[in-house]
Amino acid sequence: MVILTKKIILDCDPGHDDALALLLAVASPEIELKAVTTSAGNQTPEKTLNNAMRTLQLLGQTQIPVAGGNQTPLVKELETAGNVHGESGLDGAELPTPTFEVQPLTAIELMAKVLRESDEKVTLVVTGPMTNAALFLRVYPDLAKEKLAQIVFMGGAMGLGNWTPSVEFNIFVDPEAAKIVLNAGIPLVMAPLNVTHQAQILEDEIKQVGQIDNKVAKAFHGLLEFFGIYHKDPKWGFAGAPLHDPCTIAWLIDETLFETKKMNVDVETTGELTRGETVCDYYELTGKEKNTEVMLGIDRPRFIQLIMDSLRSFG
Ligand code: RIB
Ligand code: CA
């Protein structure tokens, strides 16, 4: 059977869940990871870049080109999430020192290079703030229109936020970038908190990860244990840790894992209390174009099975 692989660029801010998204992409025969670009978000730009390099080193993928991107959001000052991901941005495991070099390109230059060299359209996956994606769309609009198949992103929420009452972290960090991406006319697929909060990995499942006998799974056991700490706060009402970013790659691997609905999604950029809120027109009240396929439900057991199978594949 011929498997048609999907060529992707992953723009991320590792970040524990970003690292797991990287693992899913690398492990899947359905995905060809053409490049990794990094954004400032979960940690500083230096740390997220280093974390992407260390993760690919751990995964044995030092041939994949990596480039760092934005130093700050487009307008706001950078706010990071060391309280969630730790001082390094990827605390909880000893990760190998990279033996390969970062590309002598910026993130958007690497994106442009991959798209120019590709004979087919490429999917851009964004699992951090959307700064690099916005800059790419502004600097290379024709290339984006010609060679971007779609943008699949983790970000936003239809309702409750996780960083301010109605704002999710990735969009909080750079609302102006999200505004550019959501209004660029590129097909969009969104993994909001509504689905990622359902995509929890439970404590006993994290223990099962620790029982998988390979070095990658052992490292991710430590990473998931650390990532679980922040999410144990009873205010969240979680039974486990929400695996936000892996939802994007899981969608590309198997859309049947998700229930989705097409709707218009835009972002508030001026609200005193709501700057960064994604406004999802679920009931079609605006008459605006349904620009985004929004994931709203997930088959959690099958999602976890995909993660376990992916971890085992590194044996
Ligand atoms: O709100 C969750 C998102 O913010 C995830 O992408 C996580 O990695 C952080 O970037
Ligand atoms: Ca992220």
XYZ file of C-alpha atoms and ligand atoms in Angstrom:
326
model
C 0.000 0.000 0.000
C 1.451 3.384 -0.963
C 1.280 5.815 1.953
C 0.997 9.427 0.775
C 3.141 11.328 3.257
C 2.250 14.841 4.282
C 5.185 17.243 4.075
C 5.215 19.520 7.109
C 7.196 22.286 8.753
C 6.750 22.375 12.540
C 7.034 25.838 14.086
C 7.177 25.311 17.838
C 8.274 26.603 21.235
C 9.486 23.476 23.072
C 8.006 23.097 25.604
C 7.070 19.592 26.764
C 4.027 19.130 24.604
C 5.826 20.593 21.587
C 8.536 17.956 22.096
C 5.909 15.220 22.082
C 4.430 16.674 18.894
C 7.920 16.463 17.381
C 8.126 12.814 18.426
C 4.768 11.962 16.823
C 5.823 13.651 13.582
C 9.165 11.843 13.458
C 7.634 8.475 14.326
C 4.804 8.597 11.793
C 5.200 7.090 8.292
C 2.397 9.481 7.219
C 4.457 12.566 7.969
C 7.616 13.922 6.346
C 9.060 16.534 8.735
C 10.923 18.847 6.326
C 12.087 21.408 8.914
C 11.659 22.665 12.451
C 11.505 26.361 13.285
C 11.282 27.786 16.757
C 9.466 30.696 18.349
C 9.750 32.490 21.668
C 6.908 31.494 23.950
C 7.231 28.769 26.537
C 10.745 30.014 27.094
C 13.195 32.516 25.589
C 14.117 32.151 21.897
C 17.537 30.748 22.803
C 16.035 28.080 25.054
C 13.252 26.962 22.705
C 15.775 26.680 19.865
C 18.130 24.631 22.036
C 15.225 22.451 23.165
C 14.221 21.709 19.579
C 17.819 20.737 18.812
C 18.105 18.554 21.934
C 14.810 16.820 21.188
C 15.784 16.007 17.593
C 19.140 14.745 18.879
C 17.314 12.446 21.304
C 15.057 11.238 18.467
C 18.064 10.549 16.223
C 16.941 13.091 13.653
C 19.952 15.370 13.306
C 19.432 15.561 9.550
C 16.302 17.687 9.947
C 17.113 21.396 9.436
C 16.339 23.697 12.355
C 16.226 27.499 12.456
C 15.368 29.975 15.180
C 12.810 32.705 14.639
C 11.303 35.620 16.428
C 13.062 37.193 19.403
C 9.878 38.926 20.570
C 6.202 39.015 19.594
C 5.215 41.507 16.865
C 3.972 44.191 19.263
C 3.850 42.923 22.881
C 6.805 42.304 25.153
C 7.690 38.606 25.398
C 6.074 36.755 28.295
C 7.267 33.180 28.864
C 5.943 30.146 30.784
C 8.797 28.950 32.983
C 6.197 28.171 35.653
C 4.853 25.421 33.391
C 7.895 24.155 31.500
C 10.708 24.961 33.944
C 13.887 27.042 33.709
C 15.170 25.245 30.604
C 11.721 25.102 29.017
C 12.079 21.318 28.894
C 12.790 20.292 32.506
C 12.435 16.717 33.772
C 14.954 14.738 31.712
C 18.640 14.694 30.802
C 18.596 15.498 27.078
C 21.623 15.006 24.803
C 23.807 17.876 23.647
C 23.159 18.524 19.939
C 25.911 17.295 17.602
C 24.456 19.163 14.625
C 24.332 22.854 13.817
C 21.425 25.269 13.622
C 20.832 26.422 10.038
C 22.447 29.780 9.145
C 18.940 31.025 8.285
C 16.084 32.672 10.115
C 12.909 30.661 10.647
C 11.084 32.374 7.802
C 14.077 31.946 5.461
C 14.068 28.207 6.209
C 10.303 28.076 5.662
C 10.758 29.812 2.290
C 13.600 27.452 1.322
C 11.537 24.350 2.097
C 8.528 25.625 0.185
C 10.589 26.683 -2.853
C 12.308 23.290 -2.992
C 9.134 21.271 -2.506
C 7.395 19.927 -5.593
C 4.131 19.729 -3.649
C 2.290 21.865 -1.119
C 3.525 21.865 2.464
C 1.540 22.038 5.721
C 2.730 24.527 8.322
C 2.069 23.281 11.853
C 2.272 25.926 14.574
C 2.365 24.862 18.213
C 3.599 28.064 19.789
C 2.902 31.774 19.382
C 2.206 32.581 15.717
C 4.894 35.245 15.267
C 6.997 33.334 12.713
C 3.923 32.286 10.743
C 2.715 35.890 10.590
C 6.131 37.181 9.536
C 6.334 34.497 6.848
C 2.913 35.462 5.472
C 3.912 39.126 5.377
C 7.346 38.623 3.801
C 6.488 35.802 1.356
C 2.750 36.240 0.536
C 2.980 34.779 -2.985
C 4.999 31.758 -1.882
C 2.527 31.156 0.925
C -0.448 31.270 -1.432
C 1.271 28.988 -3.937
C 2.892 26.380 -1.673
C 1.145 26.377 1.739
C -1.495 23.642 1.835
C -2.866 24.686 5.222
C -1.863 25.919 8.654
C -2.675 23.504 11.499
C -2.264 25.207 14.841
C -2.652 24.625 18.550
C -3.975 27.806 20.063
C -6.978 29.690 21.255
C -10.145 28.589 22.935
C -13.883 28.751 22.389
C -14.637 30.038 25.892
C -12.290 29.609 28.853
C -8.607 30.481 28.510
C -5.617 29.075 30.378
C -3.518 32.236 30.731
C -6.158 34.895 31.312
C -9.863 34.147 31.812
C -10.685 33.971 28.098
C -7.239 33.779 26.477
C -5.021 30.781 25.689
C -1.229 31.172 26.093
C -0.030 30.924 22.455
C -2.450 33.605 21.311
C -1.892 35.634 24.504
C 1.814 35.913 23.700
C 1.221 37.347 20.214
C -2.393 38.346 19.423
C -1.374 40.524 16.464
C 0.398 37.585 14.824
C -2.694 35.443 15.283
C -4.821 38.179 13.683
C -2.593 38.087 10.588
C -2.677 34.289 10.352
C -6.433 33.965 10.933
C -7.166 36.523 8.216
C -4.608 35.431 5.607
C -6.988 33.264 3.586
C -4.887 30.105 4.082
C -6.943 27.002 5.056
C -6.795 26.665 8.835
C -7.215 23.806 11.295
C -7.365 24.784 14.972
C -6.750 22.724 18.101
C -8.193 24.924 20.857
C -8.198 24.227 24.581
C -11.686 22.790 24.131
C -10.132 19.695 22.567
C -6.666 19.747 24.144
C -8.087 19.730 27.664
C -9.811 16.476 26.681
C -6.479 15.137 25.375
C -5.124 14.417 28.828
C -2.537 11.745 29.570
C -3.407 10.151 32.917
C -0.948 9.399 35.707
C -1.070 5.637 35.179
C -0.509 6.170 31.452
C 2.572 8.258 32.243
C 3.744 5.345 34.420
C 3.217 3.037 31.405
C 5.498 5.331 29.375
C 8.179 4.736 32.015
C 7.883 0.990 31.435
C 8.670 1.229 27.704
C 12.200 -0.073 27.337
C 13.976 2.488 25.158
C 15.919 5.668 25.914
C 13.457 7.946 24.143
C 10.517 6.690 26.200
C 12.584 6.941 29.399
C 13.344 10.600 28.622
C 9.716 11.345 27.807
C 8.636 9.644 31.023
C 10.659 12.246 32.942
C 9.375 15.072 30.737
C 5.748 14.018 31.205
C 6.190 13.615 34.954
C 7.501 17.198 35.098
C 4.789 18.527 32.763
C 2.181 16.934 35.030
C 3.241 18.949 38.087
C 1.744 22.275 36.973
C -1.494 20.592 35.905
C -2.080 18.889 39.238
C -3.425 22.180 40.655
C -7.042 21.300 41.632
C -8.314 24.539 40.044
C -7.968 22.888 36.608
C -10.053 19.830 37.533
C -7.749 17.658 35.414
C -7.289 13.892 35.830
C -3.964 14.177 34.008
C -1.846 16.510 31.871
C -3.349 18.060 28.710
C -1.325 17.159 25.617
C -2.047 20.328 23.654
C 0.446 20.338 20.775
C 0.364 16.617 19.863
C -3.280 17.146 18.783
C -2.014 18.947 15.666
C 0.156 16.054 14.486
C -2.422 13.465 15.550
C -4.920 15.268 13.292
C -2.552 14.980 10.333
C -1.980 11.289 11.063
C -5.630 10.352 11.608
C -8.420 12.907 11.324
C -10.926 10.292 12.556
C -9.533 10.821 16.056
C -11.347 14.163 16.147
C -14.773 15.724 15.850
C -14.564 19.091 14.122
C -16.773 21.943 13.007
C -16.009 24.609 10.399
C -16.610 28.142 11.573
C -15.276 31.662 11.426
C -12.508 32.303 13.929
C -10.964 35.705 14.538
C -9.001 37.222 17.415
C -9.548 40.222 19.666
C -6.495 42.489 19.745
C -7.742 45.618 21.549
C -9.899 44.400 24.450
C -8.608 45.577 27.837
C -9.602 42.233 29.408
C -9.792 40.044 26.299
C -6.750 40.858 24.121
C -5.788 37.509 22.522
C -9.237 35.934 22.835
C -10.152 33.797 19.825
C -13.727 34.557 18.869
C -15.277 31.388 17.400
C -18.557 31.891 15.497
C -19.999 28.456 16.383
C -23.621 29.510 15.708
C -22.749 31.360 12.458
C -23.998 34.681 13.817
C -21.603 36.923 11.884
C -22.084 35.590 8.376
C -18.292 35.753 8.068
C -16.399 33.107 6.041
C -15.925 29.787 7.820
C -12.142 30.035 7.670
C -11.233 27.402 10.260
C -11.884 23.714 10.931
C -12.037 23.605 14.721
C -11.350 20.405 16.661
C -13.921 20.026 19.428
C -13.840 16.351 20.397
C -11.213 13.611 20.582
C -11.139 9.832 20.934
C -8.772 10.009 23.901
C -8.008 6.282 24.229
C -7.028 6.023 20.563
C -5.013 9.233 20.876
C -3.071 7.813 23.827
C -2.591 4.552 21.921
C -1.008 6.545 19.075
C 1.355 8.172 21.556
C 2.296 4.849 23.172
C 2.856 3.206 19.766
C 5.000 6.158 18.689
C 7.129 5.945 21.837
C 7.555 2.178 21.404
C 8.735 2.675 17.813
C 12.055 4.036 19.097
C 13.035 0.605 20.533
O -1.737 26.856 25.915
C -0.993 25.722 25.565
C 0.061 26.067 24.560
O 0.974 27.004 25.127
C 0.924 24.857 24.158
O 1.365 25.036 22.850
C 2.071 24.926 25.109
O 3.255 24.305 24.586
C 2.270 26.416 25.199
O 3.035 26.828 24.075
Ca 3.790 24.968 22.409
